[in-house]
Amino acid sequence: VQLQASGGGTVQAGDSLRLSCAASGRIYSSAVMGWFRQAPGKEREFVAAIRWSSGRTIYAESVKGRVTISKDNAKNTVYLQMNSLKPEDTAVYFCARGSNLDSLPSEYRNWGQGTQVTVSS
């Protein structure tokens, strides 16, 4: 399964963005889809994840309350709605597929190419 992330862009602080991650094939019910981000010079950071079957979600504390992860089973697509964006949210955002609802990048084996989000102050 190939993952294609899109929806990034340059916005001002306080704005919203919705990222999409489309899978080229079927996402099986046992899968977990996650969003991560990586800022220049920093390690890849967990943002949010969702279990495909149940819709159960987990979030990083740094984004909780501002970010919502959701899915569309029919479209094999996962979304990341980001509100009240801050300059520190600037990063390349990646989607990934794994099996465990976890925040560790090592738990995810399929990665998309990333989409740039830049938030200006």
Short mmCIF file of N, CA, C and O in Angstrom, two decimals:
data_model
loop_
_atom_site.label_atom_id
_atom_site.label_comp_id
_atom_site.label_asym_id
_atom_site.label_seq_id
_atom_site.Cartn_x
_atom_site.Cartn_y
_atom_site.Cartn_z
N VAL A 1 0.84 -1.19 0.00
CA VAL A 1 0.00 0.00 0.00
C VAL A 1 0.88 1.25 0.00
O VAL A 1 1.75 1.39 0.85
N GLN A 2 0.64 2.12 -0.95
CA GLN A 2 1.37 3.40 -0.97
C GLN A 2 0.50 4.49 -0.38
O GLN A 2 -0.71 4.50 -0.59
N LEU A 3 1.13 5.39 0.34
CA LEU A 3 0.42 6.47 1.01
C LEU A 3 0.82 7.80 0.39
O LEU A 3 2.00 8.07 0.19
N GLN A 4 -0.17 8.63 0.11
CA GLN A 4 0.06 9.93 -0.52
C GLN A 4 -0.55 11.01 0.36
O GLN A 4 -1.77 11.12 0.45
N ALA A 5 0.31 11.80 0.99
CA ALA A 5 -0.15 12.89 1.83
C ALA A 5 -0.28 14.17 1.01
O ALA A 5 0.50 14.42 0.10
N SER A 6 -1.27 14.96 1.36
CA SER A 6 -1.49 16.23 0.67
C SER A 6 -2.20 17.20 1.60
O SER A 6 -2.65 16.82 2.68
N GLY A 7 -2.30 18.45 1.15
CA GLY A 7 -3.05 19.44 1.91
C GLY A 7 -2.21 20.44 2.66
O GLY A 7 -2.75 21.36 3.29
N GLY A 8 -0.90 20.27 2.63
CA GLY A 8 -0.05 21.22 3.32
C GLY A 8 -0.03 22.57 2.62
O GLY A 8 -0.57 22.73 1.53
N GLY A 9 0.58 23.52 3.27
CA GLY A 9 0.68 24.86 2.69
C GLY A 9 1.24 25.84 3.69
O GLY A 9 1.68 25.45 4.78
N THR A 10 1.21 27.10 3.32
CA THR A 10 1.68 28.17 4.19
C THR A 10 0.48 28.96 4.69
O THR A 10 -0.33 29.44 3.87
N VAL A 11 0.35 29.03 5.99
CA VAL A 11 -0.78 29.73 6.61
C VAL A 11 -0.26 30.64 7.71
O VAL A 11 0.91 30.58 8.08
N GLN A 12 -1.16 31.44 8.23
CA GLN A 12 -0.81 32.31 9.34
C GLN A 12 -1.23 31.66 10.65
O GLN A 12 -2.12 30.79 10.68
N ALA A 13 -0.59 32.09 11.71
CA ALA A 13 -0.94 31.59 13.03
C ALA A 13 -2.43 31.81 13.29
O ALA A 13 -2.97 32.87 12.98
N GLY A 14 -3.07 30.78 13.83
CA GLY A 14 -4.49 30.84 14.10
C GLY A 14 -5.35 30.22 13.01
O GLY A 14 -6.54 29.97 13.23
N ASP A 15 -4.77 30.02 11.85
CA ASP A 15 -5.50 29.43 10.73
C ASP A 15 -5.67 27.93 10.92
O ASP A 15 -5.12 27.33 11.85
N SER A 16 -6.40 27.33 9.99
CA SER A 16 -6.65 25.88 9.99
C SER A 16 -6.19 25.25 8.69
O SER A 16 -6.13 25.93 7.65
N LEU A 17 -5.87 23.99 8.76
CA LEU A 17 -5.52 23.20 7.58
C LEU A 17 -6.07 21.80 7.78
O LEU A 17 -6.13 21.31 8.91
N ARG A 18 -6.44 21.16 6.67
CA ARG A 18 -6.80 19.75 6.73
C ARG A 18 -5.88 18.98 5.80
O ARG A 18 -5.85 19.23 4.60
N LEU A 19 -5.14 18.07 6.38
CA LEU A 19 -4.27 17.21 5.61
C LEU A 19 -5.01 15.92 5.26
O LEU A 19 -5.86 15.45 6.03
N SER A 20 -4.68 15.38 4.11
CA SER A 20 -5.26 14.11 3.68
C SER A 20 -4.15 13.11 3.40
O SER A 20 -3.06 13.49 2.97
N CYS A 21 -4.46 11.85 3.62
CA CYS A 21 -3.53 10.78 3.29
C CYS A 21 -4.33 9.68 2.61
O CYS A 21 -5.15 9.03 3.25
N ALA A 22 -4.11 9.54 1.33
CA ALA A 22 -4.84 8.54 0.55
C ALA A 22 -3.98 7.30 0.35
O ALA A 22 -2.82 7.40 -0.02
N ALA A 23 -4.59 6.16 0.61
CA ALA A 23 -3.89 4.89 0.41
C ALA A 23 -4.24 4.33 -0.96
O ALA A 23 -5.38 4.42 -1.40
N SER A 24 -3.23 3.76 -1.60
CA SER A 24 -3.43 3.26 -2.97
C SER A 24 -4.25 1.99 -2.99
O SER A 24 -4.83 1.63 -4.02
N GLY A 25 -4.31 1.29 -1.87
CA GLY A 25 -5.08 0.07 -1.80
C GLY A 25 -5.93 0.02 -0.55
O GLY A 25 -6.02 1.00 0.19
N ARG A 26 -6.53 -1.11 -0.34
CA ARG A 26 -7.41 -1.26 0.81
C ARG A 26 -6.60 -1.22 2.11
O ARG A 26 -5.53 -1.80 2.21
N ILE A 27 -7.15 -0.51 3.08
CA ILE A 27 -6.58 -0.49 4.42
C ILE A 27 -7.36 -1.49 5.24
O ILE A 27 -8.57 -1.35 5.44
N TYR A 28 -6.70 -2.54 5.69
CA TYR A 28 -7.38 -3.59 6.42
C TYR A 28 -7.78 -3.11 7.81
O TYR A 28 -7.17 -2.22 8.38
N SER A 29 -8.81 -3.75 8.33
CA SER A 29 -9.42 -3.29 9.58
C SER A 29 -8.45 -3.34 10.75
O SER A 29 -8.60 -2.59 11.72
N SER A 30 -7.45 -4.18 10.67
CA SER A 30 -6.50 -4.31 11.77
C SER A 30 -5.45 -3.20 11.77
O SER A 30 -4.66 -3.08 12.70
N ALA A 31 -5.45 -2.38 10.74
CA ALA A 31 -4.41 -1.37 10.59
C ALA A 31 -4.64 -0.16 11.49
O ALA A 31 -5.76 0.12 11.92
N VAL A 32 -3.55 0.52 11.74
CA VAL A 32 -3.56 1.80 12.42
C VAL A 32 -2.94 2.81 11.47
O VAL A 32 -1.90 2.54 10.86
N MET A 33 -3.55 3.96 11.34
CA MET A 33 -3.01 5.03 10.52
C MET A 33 -2.58 6.17 11.44
O MET A 33 -3.33 6.59 12.31
N GLY A 34 -1.36 6.64 11.21
CA GLY A 34 -0.83 7.69 12.07
C GLY A 34 -0.32 8.88 11.29
O GLY A 34 -0.02 8.78 10.09
N TRP A 35 -0.26 9.99 11.98
CA TRP A 35 0.35 11.21 11.45
C TRP A 35 1.54 11.56 12.34
O TRP A 35 1.44 11.55 13.57
N PHE A 36 2.63 11.89 11.68
CA PHE A 36 3.83 12.33 12.36
C PHE A 36 4.30 13.62 11.70
O PHE A 36 3.85 13.96 10.61
N ARG A 37 5.20 14.32 12.36
CA ARG A 37 5.76 15.52 11.76
C ARG A 37 7.24 15.62 12.12
O ARG A 37 7.69 15.08 13.13
N GLN A 38 7.96 16.31 11.25
CA GLN A 38 9.39 16.50 11.47
C GLN A 38 9.78 17.90 11.06
O GLN A 38 9.63 18.28 9.89
N ALA A 39 10.26 18.65 12.04
CA ALA A 39 10.75 20.00 11.79
C ALA A 39 12.25 19.93 11.49
O ALA A 39 12.92 18.97 11.90
N PRO A 40 12.79 20.92 10.81
CA PRO A 40 14.23 20.91 10.48
C PRO A 40 15.09 20.76 11.73
O PRO A 40 14.89 21.47 12.72
N GLY A 41 16.00 19.80 11.68
CA GLY A 41 16.91 19.60 12.79
C GLY A 41 16.33 18.87 13.98
O GLY A 41 16.99 18.73 15.01
N LYS A 42 15.09 18.41 13.84
CA LYS A 42 14.45 17.71 14.96
C LYS A 42 14.07 16.30 14.55
O LYS A 42 13.97 15.98 13.37
N GLU A 43 13.82 15.47 15.55
CA GLU A 43 13.40 14.10 15.29
C GLU A 43 11.93 14.06 14.88
O GLU A 43 11.17 14.98 15.17
N ARG A 44 11.59 12.97 14.22
CA ARG A 44 10.20 12.78 13.84
C ARG A 44 9.34 12.66 15.09
O ARG A 44 9.68 11.92 16.01
N GLU A 45 8.21 13.37 15.08
CA GLU A 45 7.36 13.48 16.27
C GLU A 45 5.97 12.97 15.97
O GLU A 45 5.38 13.32 14.94
N PHE A 46 5.43 12.21 16.89
CA PHE A 46 4.07 11.70 16.76
C PHE A 46 3.07 12.84 16.90
O PHE A 46 3.23 13.74 17.73
N VAL A 47 2.00 12.77 16.08
CA VAL A 47 0.92 13.76 16.17
C VAL A 47 -0.39 13.10 16.60
O VAL A 47 -1.00 13.48 17.59
N ALA A 48 -0.82 12.09 15.83
CA ALA A 48 -2.10 11.45 16.11
C ALA A 48 -2.15 10.12 15.37
O ALA A 48 -1.44 9.91 14.39
N ALA A 49 -3.03 9.25 15.85
CA ALA A 49 -3.22 7.96 15.18
C ALA A 49 -4.65 7.48 15.39
O ALA A 49 -5.31 7.89 16.36
N ILE A 50 -5.09 6.63 14.47
CA ILE A 50 -6.45 6.12 14.53
C ILE A 50 -6.47 4.66 14.11
O ILE A 50 -5.78 4.26 13.16
N ARG A 51 -7.22 3.85 14.85
CA ARG A 51 -7.38 2.45 14.46
C ARG A 51 -8.48 2.37 13.41
O ARG A 51 -9.56 2.92 13.59
N TRP A 52 -8.17 1.68 12.33
CA TRP A 52 -9.08 1.68 11.18
C TRP A 52 -10.42 1.06 11.49
O TRP A 52 -11.46 1.49 11.02
N SER A 53 -10.42 0.00 12.28
CA SER A 53 -11.67 -0.72 12.53
C SER A 53 -12.57 0.02 13.52
O SER A 53 -13.76 0.23 13.27
N SER A 54 -12.02 0.43 14.64
CA SER A 54 -12.84 0.99 15.71
C SER A 54 -12.95 2.51 15.69
O SER A 54 -13.87 3.07 16.27
N GLY A 55 -11.98 3.15 15.03
CA GLY A 55 -11.96 4.60 15.06
C GLY A 55 -11.36 5.18 16.33
O GLY A 55 -11.35 6.40 16.52
N ARG A 56 -10.84 4.30 17.18
CA ARG A 56 -10.19 4.79 18.40
C ARG A 56 -8.98 5.64 18.03
O ARG A 56 -8.23 5.30 17.12
N THR A 57 -8.79 6.72 18.78
CA THR A 57 -7.73 7.67 18.45
C THR A 57 -6.82 7.93 19.64
O THR A 57 -7.22 7.78 20.80
N ILE A 58 -5.60 8.34 19.34
CA ILE A 58 -4.68 8.86 20.34
C ILE A 58 -4.02 10.10 19.77
O ILE A 58 -3.88 10.23 18.55
N TYR A 59 -3.64 11.02 20.66
CA TYR A 59 -3.05 12.29 20.25
C TYR A 59 -1.83 12.61 21.09
O TYR A 59 -1.75 12.24 22.26
N ALA A 60 -0.92 13.35 20.49
CA ALA A 60 0.18 13.91 21.25
C ALA A 60 -0.35 15.03 22.13
O ALA A 60 -1.27 15.76 21.74
N GLU A 61 0.22 15.18 23.31
CA GLU A 61 -0.23 16.22 24.22
C GLU A 61 -0.08 17.61 23.60
O GLU A 61 -0.88 18.50 23.86
N SER A 62 0.93 17.77 22.77
CA SER A 62 1.21 19.09 22.20
C SER A 62 0.14 19.58 21.23
O SER A 62 0.05 20.77 20.93
N VAL A 63 -0.69 18.66 20.72
CA VAL A 63 -1.71 19.05 19.75
C VAL A 63 -3.13 18.75 20.22
O VAL A 63 -4.09 19.13 19.56
N LYS A 64 -3.26 18.10 21.37
CA LYS A 64 -4.57 17.70 21.85
C LYS A 64 -5.47 18.92 22.01
O LYS A 64 -5.06 19.94 22.57
N GLY A 65 -6.68 18.82 21.47
CA GLY A 65 -7.62 19.92 21.53
C GLY A 65 -7.58 20.81 20.30
O GLY A 65 -8.51 21.58 20.05
N ARG A 66 -6.51 20.72 19.53
CA ARG A 66 -6.40 21.53 18.31
C ARG A 66 -6.43 20.68 17.04
O ARG A 66 -6.64 21.21 15.94
N VAL A 67 -6.23 19.40 17.21
CA VAL A 67 -6.09 18.51 16.06
C VAL A 67 -7.09 17.36 16.17
O VAL A 67 -7.34 16.85 17.27
N THR A 68 -7.65 16.98 15.03
CA THR A 68 -8.57 15.85 14.99
C THR A 68 -8.18 14.94 13.84
O THR A 68 -8.05 15.39 12.69
N ILE A 69 -8.00 13.67 14.15
CA ILE A 69 -7.73 12.68 13.11
C ILE A 69 -9.03 11.96 12.81
O ILE A 69 -9.81 11.65 13.71
N SER A 70 -9.27 11.71 11.54
CA SER A 70 -10.50 11.02 11.15
C SER A 70 -10.21 10.18 9.91
O SER A 70 -9.12 10.26 9.33
N LYS A 71 -11.19 9.38 9.51
CA LYS A 71 -10.98 8.48 8.39
C LYS A 71 -12.22 8.36 7.56
O LYS A 71 -13.34 8.60 8.04
N ASP A 72 -12.01 7.98 6.32
CA ASP A 72 -13.11 7.67 5.41
C ASP A 72 -12.80 6.29 4.84
O ASP A 72 -11.94 6.16 3.96
N ASN A 73 -13.47 5.30 5.37
CA ASN A 73 -13.18 3.92 4.96
C ASN A 73 -13.41 3.71 3.47
O ASN A 73 -12.63 3.02 2.81
N ALA A 74 -14.45 4.31 2.95
CA ALA A 74 -14.79 4.10 1.54
C ALA A 74 -13.71 4.68 0.62
O ALA A 74 -13.50 4.16 -0.48
N LYS A 75 -13.07 5.74 1.06
CA LYS A 75 -12.05 6.39 0.23
C LYS A 75 -10.64 5.96 0.61
O LYS A 75 -9.67 6.44 0.02
N ASN A 76 -10.51 5.07 1.60
CA ASN A 76 -9.18 4.66 2.07
C ASN A 76 -8.31 5.87 2.37
O ASN A 76 -7.13 5.93 1.98
N THR A 77 -8.89 6.82 3.06
CA THR A 77 -8.22 8.09 3.31
C THR A 77 -8.33 8.45 4.79
O THR A 77 -9.39 8.27 5.40
N VAL A 78 -7.24 8.96 5.32
CA VAL A 78 -7.22 9.46 6.68
C VAL A 78 -6.93 10.96 6.63
O VAL A 78 -6.19 11.42 5.76
N TYR A 79 -7.55 11.68 7.53
CA TYR A 79 -7.43 13.14 7.55
C TYR A 79 -6.84 13.62 8.86
O TYR A 79 -6.94 12.96 9.90
N LEU A 80 -6.25 14.80 8.80
CA LEU A 80 -5.76 15.47 10.00
C LEU A 80 -6.23 16.91 9.93
O LEU A 80 -5.71 17.70 9.14
N GLN A 81 -7.25 17.22 10.71
CA GLN A 81 -7.75 18.59 10.79
C GLN A 81 -6.98 19.32 11.88
O GLN A 81 -6.97 18.89 13.02
N MET A 82 -6.32 20.40 11.49
CA MET A 82 -5.50 21.16 12.43
C MET A 82 -6.06 22.57 12.54
O MET A 82 -6.18 23.27 11.53
N ASN A 83 -6.40 22.96 13.74
CA ASN A 83 -6.94 24.29 14.01
C ASN A 83 -6.00 25.08 14.91
O ASN A 83 -5.11 24.51 15.55
N SER A 84 -6.23 26.37 14.95
CA SER A 84 -5.43 27.25 15.80
C SER A 84 -3.94 26.97 15.64
O SER A 84 -3.21 26.79 16.62
N LEU A 85 -3.50 26.94 14.40
CA LEU A 85 -2.12 26.58 14.12
C LEU A 85 -1.15 27.60 14.71
O LEU A 85 -1.44 28.81 14.77
N LYS A 86 0.00 27.08 15.14
CA LYS A 86 1.05 27.89 15.74
C LYS A 86 2.32 27.77 14.92
O LYS A 86 2.51 26.76 14.22
N PRO A 87 3.21 28.75 15.01
CA PRO A 87 4.47 28.63 14.28
C PRO A 87 5.24 27.34 14.61
O PRO A 87 5.90 26.78 13.73
N GLU A 88 5.12 26.87 15.83
CA GLU A 88 5.81 25.64 16.21
C GLU A 88 5.20 24.38 15.59
O GLU A 88 5.75 23.30 15.72
N ASP A 89 4.09 24.54 14.90
CA ASP A 89 3.51 23.41 14.15
C ASP A 89 4.17 23.26 12.78
O ASP A 89 3.89 22.30 12.06
N THR A 90 5.03 24.19 12.42
CA THR A 90 5.73 24.12 11.14
C THR A 90 6.59 22.87 11.06
O THR A 90 7.43 22.63 11.93
N ALA A 91 6.36 22.07 10.03
CA ALA A 91 7.07 20.80 9.87
C ALA A 91 6.62 20.15 8.58
O ALA A 91 5.64 20.58 7.96
N VAL A 92 7.32 19.09 8.22
CA VAL A 92 6.82 18.19 7.19
C VAL A 92 5.98 17.14 7.90
O VAL A 92 6.43 16.52 8.86
N TYR A 93 4.76 16.97 7.42
CA TYR A 93 3.83 16.02 8.03
C TYR A 93 3.77 14.75 7.19
O TYR A 93 3.59 14.80 5.97
N PHE A 94 3.91 13.63 7.87
CA PHE A 94 3.91 12.33 7.23
C PHE A 94 2.75 11.50 7.74
O PHE A 94 2.41 11.55 8.93
N CYS A 95 2.18 10.69 6.84
CA CYS A 95 1.23 9.69 7.30
C CYS A 95 1.92 8.33 7.22
O CYS A 95 2.85 8.14 6.43
N ALA A 96 1.45 7.41 8.04
CA ALA A 96 2.08 6.11 8.11
C ALA A 96 1.06 5.06 8.51
O ALA A 96 0.04 5.36 9.13
N ARG A 97 1.37 3.82 8.16
CA ARG A 97 0.49 2.70 8.48
C ARG A 97 1.22 1.71 9.36
O ARG A 97 2.37 1.36 9.09
N GLY A 98 0.53 1.29 10.42
CA GLY A 98 1.10 0.30 11.31
C GLY A 98 0.04 -0.66 11.80
O GLY A 98 -1.07 -0.71 11.23
N SER A 99 0.38 -1.39 12.87
CA SER A 99 -0.56 -2.37 13.42
C SER A 99 -0.96 -2.07 14.84
O SER A 99 -2.00 -2.57 15.31
N ASN A 100 -0.15 -1.30 15.52
CA ASN A 100 -0.43 -1.00 16.93
C ASN A 100 -0.75 0.47 17.09
O ASN A 100 -0.08 1.33 16.51
N LEU A 101 -1.75 0.76 17.89
CA LEU A 101 -2.11 2.14 18.18
C LEU A 101 -1.07 2.70 19.13
O LEU A 101 -1.19 2.61 20.35
N ASP A 102 -0.04 3.29 18.55
CA ASP A 102 1.15 3.64 19.29
C ASP A 102 1.73 4.94 18.76
O ASP A 102 1.48 5.32 17.62
N SER A 103 2.51 5.60 19.60
CA SER A 103 3.11 6.87 19.19
C SER A 103 4.54 6.71 18.69
O SER A 103 5.16 7.70 18.28
N LEU A 104 5.08 5.52 18.73
CA LEU A 104 6.47 5.32 18.31
C LEU A 104 6.56 5.16 16.79
O LEU A 104 5.89 4.30 16.22
N PRO A 105 7.41 5.93 16.14
CA PRO A 105 7.58 5.78 14.69
C PRO A 105 7.98 4.36 14.29
O PRO A 105 7.61 3.90 13.21
N SER A 106 8.71 3.67 15.15
CA SER A 106 9.16 2.31 14.82
C SER A 106 8.01 1.32 14.71
O SER A 106 8.19 0.23 14.16
N GLU A 107 6.83 1.68 15.21
CA GLU A 107 5.67 0.80 15.12
C GLU A 107 4.97 0.91 13.77
O GLU A 107 4.01 0.18 13.50
N TYR A 108 5.42 1.81 12.93
CA TYR A 108 4.78 2.05 11.63
C TYR A 108 5.74 1.66 10.52
O TYR A 108 6.90 2.06 10.53
N ARG A 109 5.25 0.88 9.56
CA ARG A 109 6.15 0.32 8.56
C ARG A 109 5.96 0.92 7.17
O ARG A 109 6.86 0.83 6.34
N ASN A 110 4.83 1.51 6.89
CA ASN A 110 4.60 2.16 5.59
C ASN A 110 4.49 3.65 5.81
O ASN A 110 3.68 4.10 6.63
N TRP A 111 5.26 4.40 5.03
CA TRP A 111 5.28 5.85 5.19
C TRP A 111 5.00 6.54 3.87
O TRP A 111 5.47 6.10 2.82
N GLY A 112 4.26 7.64 3.93
CA GLY A 112 4.06 8.49 2.77
C GLY A 112 5.22 9.45 2.61
O GLY A 112 6.15 9.48 3.43
N GLN A 113 5.13 10.31 1.60
CA GLN A 113 6.27 11.16 1.26
C GLN A 113 6.29 12.47 2.04
O GLN A 113 7.30 13.15 2.03
N GLY A 114 5.24 12.83 2.71
CA GLY A 114 5.21 14.04 3.51
C GLY A 114 4.66 15.25 2.77
O GLY A 114 4.75 15.35 1.55
N THR A 115 4.07 16.14 3.54
CA THR A 115 3.56 17.39 3.00
C THR A 115 3.96 18.52 3.95
O THR A 115 3.86 18.37 5.17
N GLN A 116 4.45 19.62 3.38
CA GLN A 116 5.00 20.70 4.19
C GLN A 116 3.90 21.60 4.73
O GLN A 116 3.02 22.05 3.98
N VAL A 117 3.96 21.87 6.01
CA VAL A 117 3.08 22.84 6.65
C VAL A 117 3.96 23.94 7.24
O VAL A 117 4.87 23.66 8.02
N THR A 118 3.70 25.16 6.83
CA THR A 118 4.45 26.31 7.34
C THR A 118 3.47 27.30 7.95
O THR A 118 2.52 27.71 7.29
N VAL A 119 3.70 27.64 9.21
CA VAL A 119 2.82 28.56 9.92
C VAL A 119 3.62 29.80 10.25
O VAL A 119 4.61 29.74 10.99
N SER A 120 3.19 30.92 9.71
CA SER A 120 3.90 32.18 9.97
C SER A 120 3.22 32.94 11.11
O SER A 120 2.02 32.86 11.30
N SER A 121 4.03 33.69 11.83
CA SER A 121 3.50 34.42 12.99
C SER A 121 2.99 35.79 12.60
O SER A 121 3.22 36.26 11.49
#
